[in-house]
Tab-separated table of C-alpha atoms in Angstrom:
chain	number	residue	atom	x	y	z
A	1	UNK	CA	-132.388	-60.207	31.415
A	2	UNK	CA	-128.703	-60.891	31.132
A	3	UNK	CA	-127.145	-61.764	34.488
A	4	UNK	CA	-123.788	-60.440	35.639
A	5	UNK	CA	-122.223	-63.829	34.976
A	6	UNK	CA	-123.695	-63.954	31.484
A	7	UNK	CA	-123.030	-60.340	30.573
A	8	UNK	CA	-122.775	-59.853	26.846
A	9	UNK	CA	-119.606	-58.043	25.729
A	10	UNK	CA	-120.397	-54.498	24.652
A	11	UNK	CA	-117.358	-54.475	22.388
A	12	UNK	CA	-116.059	-57.259	20.192
A	13	UNK	CA	-112.643	-56.996	21.832
A	14	UNK	CA	-114.182	-58.066	25.151
A	15	UNK	CA	-115.227	-61.397	23.645
A	16	UNK	CA	-111.707	-62.525	22.766
A	17	UNK	CA	-110.711	-65.733	24.542
A	18	UNK	CA	-107.291	-64.401	25.496
A	19	UNK	CA	-105.429	-61.140	25.342
A	20	UNK	CA	-103.082	-60.617	22.440
A	21	UNK	CA	-99.431	-61.001	23.398
A	22	UNK	CA	-97.485	-57.833	24.001
A	23	UNK	CA	-95.022	-57.268	21.179
A	24	UNK	CA	-93.075	-54.680	23.129
A	25	UNK	CA	-94.188	-51.770	20.952
A	26	UNK	CA	-96.714	-50.478	23.463
A	27	UNK	CA	-96.898	-50.093	27.198
A	28	UNK	CA	-99.651	-49.549	29.737
A	29	UNK	CA	-99.678	-47.106	32.574
A	30	UNK	CA	-100.312	-49.236	35.625
A	31	UNK	CA	-101.694	-46.340	37.668
A	32	UNK	CA	-104.146	-44.776	35.257
A	33	UNK	CA	-104.801	-47.826	33.066
A	34	UNK	CA	-104.131	-45.732	29.976
A	35	UNK	CA	-102.040	-47.033	27.121
A	36	UNK	CA	-98.750	-45.300	26.435
A	37	UNK	CA	-98.593	-44.605	22.715
A	38	UNK	CA	-95.697	-45.679	20.572
A	39	UNK	CA	-93.926	-42.385	19.632
A	40	UNK	CA	-93.764	-43.595	16.029
A	41	UNK	CA	-97.555	-43.343	15.899
A	42	UNK	CA	-97.482	-39.579	16.399
A	43	UNK	CA	-94.619	-39.197	13.943
A	44	UNK	CA	-96.444	-41.112	11.203
A	45	UNK	CA	-100.011	-40.232	12.237
A	46	UNK	CA	-101.174	-38.909	8.858
A	47	UNK	CA	-99.769	-41.812	6.826
A	48	UNK	CA	-101.069	-44.427	9.267
A	49	UNK	CA	-104.531	-42.860	9.403
A	50	UNK	CA	-104.727	-42.695	5.619
A	51	UNK	CA	-103.857	-46.373	5.137
A	52	UNK	CA	-106.192	-47.556	7.915
A	53	UNK	CA	-109.097	-45.452	6.662
A	54	UNK	CA	-108.548	-46.671	3.112
A	55	UNK	CA	-108.701	-50.277	4.306
A	56	UNK	CA	-111.865	-49.825	6.384
A	57	UNK	CA	-113.758	-47.960	3.646
A	58	UNK	CA	-112.625	-50.426	1.000
A	59	UNK	CA	-113.766	-53.375	3.138
A	60	UNK	CA	-117.154	-51.820	3.862
A	61	UNK	CA	-117.837	-50.995	0.213
A	62	UNK	CA	-116.671	-54.441	-0.952
A	63	UNK	CA	-118.918	-56.120	1.604
A	64	UNK	CA	-121.957	-54.069	0.612
A	65	UNK	CA	-121.417	-54.822	-3.061
A	66	UNK	CA	-120.530	-58.501	-2.788
A	67	UNK	CA	-123.202	-59.408	-0.222
A	68	UNK	CA	-125.767	-56.945	-1.603
A	69	UNK	CA	-126.849	-55.453	1.721
A	70	UNK	CA	-126.647	-52.175	3.612
A	71	UNK	CA	-124.082	-51.382	6.296
A	72	UNK	CA	-126.465	-51.932	9.236
A	73	UNK	CA	-127.434	-55.377	7.954
A	74	UNK	CA	-123.742	-56.229	7.584
A	75	UNK	CA	-123.144	-55.221	11.200
A	76	UNK	CA	-126.033	-57.341	12.464
A	77	UNK	CA	-124.985	-60.335	10.377
A	78	UNK	CA	-121.460	-60.042	11.726
A	79	UNK	CA	-122.704	-59.707	15.310
A	80	UNK	CA	-124.943	-62.774	15.077
A	81	UNK	CA	-121.996	-64.756	13.713
A	82	UNK	CA	-119.439	-63.420	16.176
A	83	UNK	CA	-121.497	-63.434	19.361
A	84	UNK	CA	-122.930	-66.835	18.525
A	85	UNK	CA	-119.423	-68.268	18.490
A	86	UNK	CA	-117.855	-66.121	21.230
A	87	UNK	CA	-119.464	-68.119	24.029
A	88	UNK	CA	-118.149	-71.353	22.534
A	89	UNK	CA	-114.508	-70.308	22.407
A	90	UNK	CA	-112.166	-72.217	24.686
A	91	UNK	CA	-111.448	-70.001	27.740
A	92	UNK	CA	-107.832	-68.877	27.988
A	93	UNK	CA	-106.939	-70.156	24.526
A	94	UNK	CA	-105.421	-68.118	21.721
A	95	UNK	CA	-104.738	-68.533	18.031
A	96	UNK	CA	-105.642	-71.911	16.536
A	97	UNK	CA	-106.318	-73.314	20.031
A	98	UNK	CA	-109.261	-70.929	20.380
A	99	UNK	CA	-111.488	-72.946	18.026
A	100	UNK	CA	-115.104	-73.322	19.199
A	101	UNK	CA	-115.573	-76.285	21.508
A	102	UNK	CA	-118.900	-77.073	19.807
A	103	UNK	CA	-119.753	-76.850	16.148
A	104	UNK	CA	-123.167	-75.189	16.323
A	105	UNK	CA	-123.225	-71.485	17.309
A	106	UNK	CA	-125.466	-70.265	20.098
A	107	UNK	CA	-128.597	-68.169	19.389
A	108	UNK	CA	-128.215	-64.427	19.984
A	109	UNK	CA	-131.158	-62.539	21.429
A	110	UNK	CA	-132.716	-59.469	19.837
A	111	UNK	CA	-132.138	-57.507	23.033
A	112	UNK	CA	-128.425	-58.301	23.021
A	113	UNK	CA	-128.064	-57.320	19.374
A	114	UNK	CA	-129.839	-54.030	20.079
A	115	UNK	CA	-127.557	-53.270	23.035
A	116	UNK	CA	-124.304	-54.054	21.220
A	117	UNK	CA	-125.183	-52.487	17.847
A	118	UNK	CA	-126.949	-49.475	19.443
A	119	UNK	CA	-129.510	-49.623	16.654
A	120	UNK	CA	-133.195	-49.028	17.417
A	121	UNK	CA	-135.007	-52.216	18.403
A	122	UNK	CA	-137.500	-52.059	15.535
A	123	UNK	CA	-134.741	-51.370	13.004
A	124	UNK	CA	-132.780	-54.341	14.330
A	125	UNK	CA	-135.811	-56.643	14.209
A	126	UNK	CA	-136.749	-55.575	10.676
A	127	UNK	CA	-133.254	-56.104	9.304
A	128	UNK	CA	-132.938	-59.486	11.030
A	129	UNK	CA	-136.171	-60.584	9.370
A	130	UNK	CA	-134.780	-59.543	5.982
A	131	UNK	CA	-131.578	-61.486	6.644
A	132	UNK	CA	-133.711	-64.484	7.571
A	133	UNK	CA	-135.743	-64.185	4.371
A	134	UNK	CA	-132.484	-63.925	2.393
A	135	UNK	CA	-131.345	-67.250	3.879
A	136	UNK	CA	-128.544	-65.965	6.107
A	137	UNK	CA	-130.184	-66.371	9.523
A	138	UNK	CA	-132.621	-68.633	11.297
A	139	UNK	CA	-134.960	-67.435	14.043
A	140	UNK	CA	-135.275	-69.746	17.021
A	141	UNK	CA	-137.033	-69.534	20.351
A	142	UNK	CA	-133.854	-68.374	22.120
A	143	UNK	CA	-132.705	-65.931	19.445
A	144	UNK	CA	-131.068	-65.648	16.054
A	145	UNK	CA	-128.466	-67.989	14.594
A	146	UNK	CA	-126.299	-67.921	11.463
A	147	UNK	CA	-127.039	-70.770	9.079
A	148	UNK	CA	-123.732	-72.639	8.529
A	149	UNK	CA	-124.904	-73.822	5.116
A	150	UNK	CA	-125.083	-70.205	3.938
A	151	UNK	CA	-121.278	-69.987	4.036
A	152	UNK	CA	-120.779	-71.184	0.483
A	153	UNK	CA	-117.763	-71.047	-1.833
A	154	UNK	CA	-118.587	-67.482	-2.880
A	155	UNK	CA	-118.398	-66.211	0.692
A	156	UNK	CA	-115.276	-68.266	1.364
A	157	UNK	CA	-113.606	-66.672	-1.660
A	158	UNK	CA	-114.707	-63.228	-0.478
A	159	UNK	CA	-113.285	-63.860	2.993
A	160	UNK	CA	-110.031	-65.116	1.492
A	161	UNK	CA	-109.623	-61.888	-0.472
A	162	UNK	CA	-110.485	-59.966	2.698
A	163	UNK	CA	-107.736	-61.820	4.554
A	164	UNK	CA	-105.170	-61.029	1.858
A	165	UNK	CA	-106.100	-57.343	1.869
A	166	UNK	CA	-105.939	-57.211	5.659
A	167	UNK	CA	-102.475	-58.780	5.750
A	168	UNK	CA	-101.258	-56.446	3.004
A	169	UNK	CA	-102.528	-53.450	4.959
A	170	UNK	CA	-100.890	-54.736	8.152
A	171	UNK	CA	-97.542	-55.082	6.380
A	172	UNK	CA	-97.894	-51.592	4.920
A	173	UNK	CA	-98.642	-50.107	8.342
A	174	UNK	CA	-95.711	-51.962	9.862
A	175	UNK	CA	-93.405	-50.635	7.153
A	176	UNK	CA	-94.554	-47.071	7.866
A	177	UNK	CA	-93.828	-47.531	11.581
A	178	UNK	CA	-90.400	-48.995	10.865
A	179	UNK	CA	-89.484	-46.070	8.632
A	180	UNK	CA	-90.848	-43.628	11.199
A	181	UNK	CA	-88.390	-45.084	13.698
A	182	UNK	CA	-85.491	-44.819	11.288
A	183	UNK	CA	-86.255	-41.399	9.777
A	184	UNK	CA	-88.684	-39.558	12.071
A	185	UNK	CA	-88.300	-36.277	10.198
A	186	UNK	CA	-89.795	-37.824	7.070
A	187	UNK	CA	-93.163	-37.998	8.830
A	188	UNK	CA	-93.177	-34.639	10.569
A	189	UNK	CA	-95.221	-32.810	7.922
A	190	UNK	CA	-98.491	-34.150	9.317
A	191	UNK	CA	-100.374	-33.368	12.546
A	192	UNK	CA	-97.352	-34.221	14.732
A	193	UNK	CA	-95.138	-31.590	13.103
A	194	UNK	CA	-97.497	-28.983	11.741
A	195	UNK	CA	-99.466	-28.683	8.535
A	196	UNK	CA	-97.805	-29.825	5.369
A	197	UNK	CA	-96.749	-26.984	3.152
A	198	UNK	CA	-96.748	-26.772	-0.647
A	199	UNK	CA	-94.395	-29.227	-2.234
A	200	UNK	CA	-93.757	-31.104	1.011
A	201	UNK	CA	-93.919	-34.872	0.893
A	202	UNK	CA	-95.845	-36.488	3.710
A	203	UNK	CA	-93.577	-39.477	3.914
A	204	UNK	CA	-90.837	-41.337	2.151
A	205	UNK	CA	-92.446	-44.640	3.121
A	206	UNK	CA	-94.499	-47.054	1.023
A	207	UNK	CA	-96.882	-45.523	-1.514
A	208	UNK	CA	-100.527	-45.305	-0.470
A	209	UNK	CA	-102.477	-45.332	-3.741
A	210	UNK	CA	-106.234	-44.941	-3.648
A	211	UNK	CA	-107.660	-48.112	-5.142
A	212	UNK	CA	-110.548	-46.855	-7.223
A	213	UNK	CA	-110.474	-49.609	-9.835
A	214	UNK	CA	-109.820	-47.044	-12.575
A	215	UNK	CA	-106.750	-46.856	-14.725
A	216	UNK	CA	-104.791	-43.644	-14.785
A	217	UNK	CA	-105.239	-42.001	-18.172
A	218	UNK	CA	-102.091	-40.954	-19.943
A	219	UNK	CA	-101.595	-37.444	-21.280
A	220	UNK	CA	-101.937	-37.030	-25.070
A	221	UNK	CA	-98.708	-37.443	-27.004
A	222	UNK	CA	-96.626	-34.298	-27.009
A	223	UNK	CA	-98.481	-32.726	-24.071
A	224	UNK	CA	-97.264	-32.558	-20.474
A	225	UNK	CA	-99.388	-34.329	-17.845
A	226	UNK	CA	-101.762	-32.140	-15.751
A	227	UNK	CA	-99.922	-30.161	-13.114
A	228	UNK	CA	-96.579	-30.241	-14.966
A	229	UNK	CA	-95.078	-26.788	-14.754
A	230	UNK	CA	-92.043	-27.601	-16.853
A	231	UNK	CA	-93.560	-25.708	-19.797
């Protein structure tokens, strides 16, 4: 059993070596422990939610396609990698100083993976065996470990594209918040200001196109595009 001193973090945020610095955009209520929301969040709720959801769904679908595995296997693979390194992170360090103090990750037990993922034990065991047979994991006496040699150039390229998409999304979200602070009324058509009516624009901020990989087809020559009421 896991002792109180060796308690496994139930959330990935608990395993961070140090708390992220406060950028001044959020505050915490010292009495209740609840976070005080940035008012711009409520003003731009719909736009922010759309961009975040688009990023998460896009990342999940890309991961399933590129790594050729189901969502539960992706979660378990990520947990073995993350939890195996979390105990090696330098205590109190942040950023580049938080690099693992040892190169080899620590084995993660089946019980811990079941607790954190909340997947049934047999489902977890079966998917771990499949990841082992696929060459991602190795089963040891003390638990499961990610094989460092499995991180090849293909996965590095995938992670690099993931990083670029994440940074792009972060900049887009930041731009929406900045514009919400400058022109709050532009974001009041969403949940914070009532349902959007016909013809109302949600926001005058950055465009949020749905990246489907398809090109937009042009209307035949001489015909107005669909939805054009000019004729």
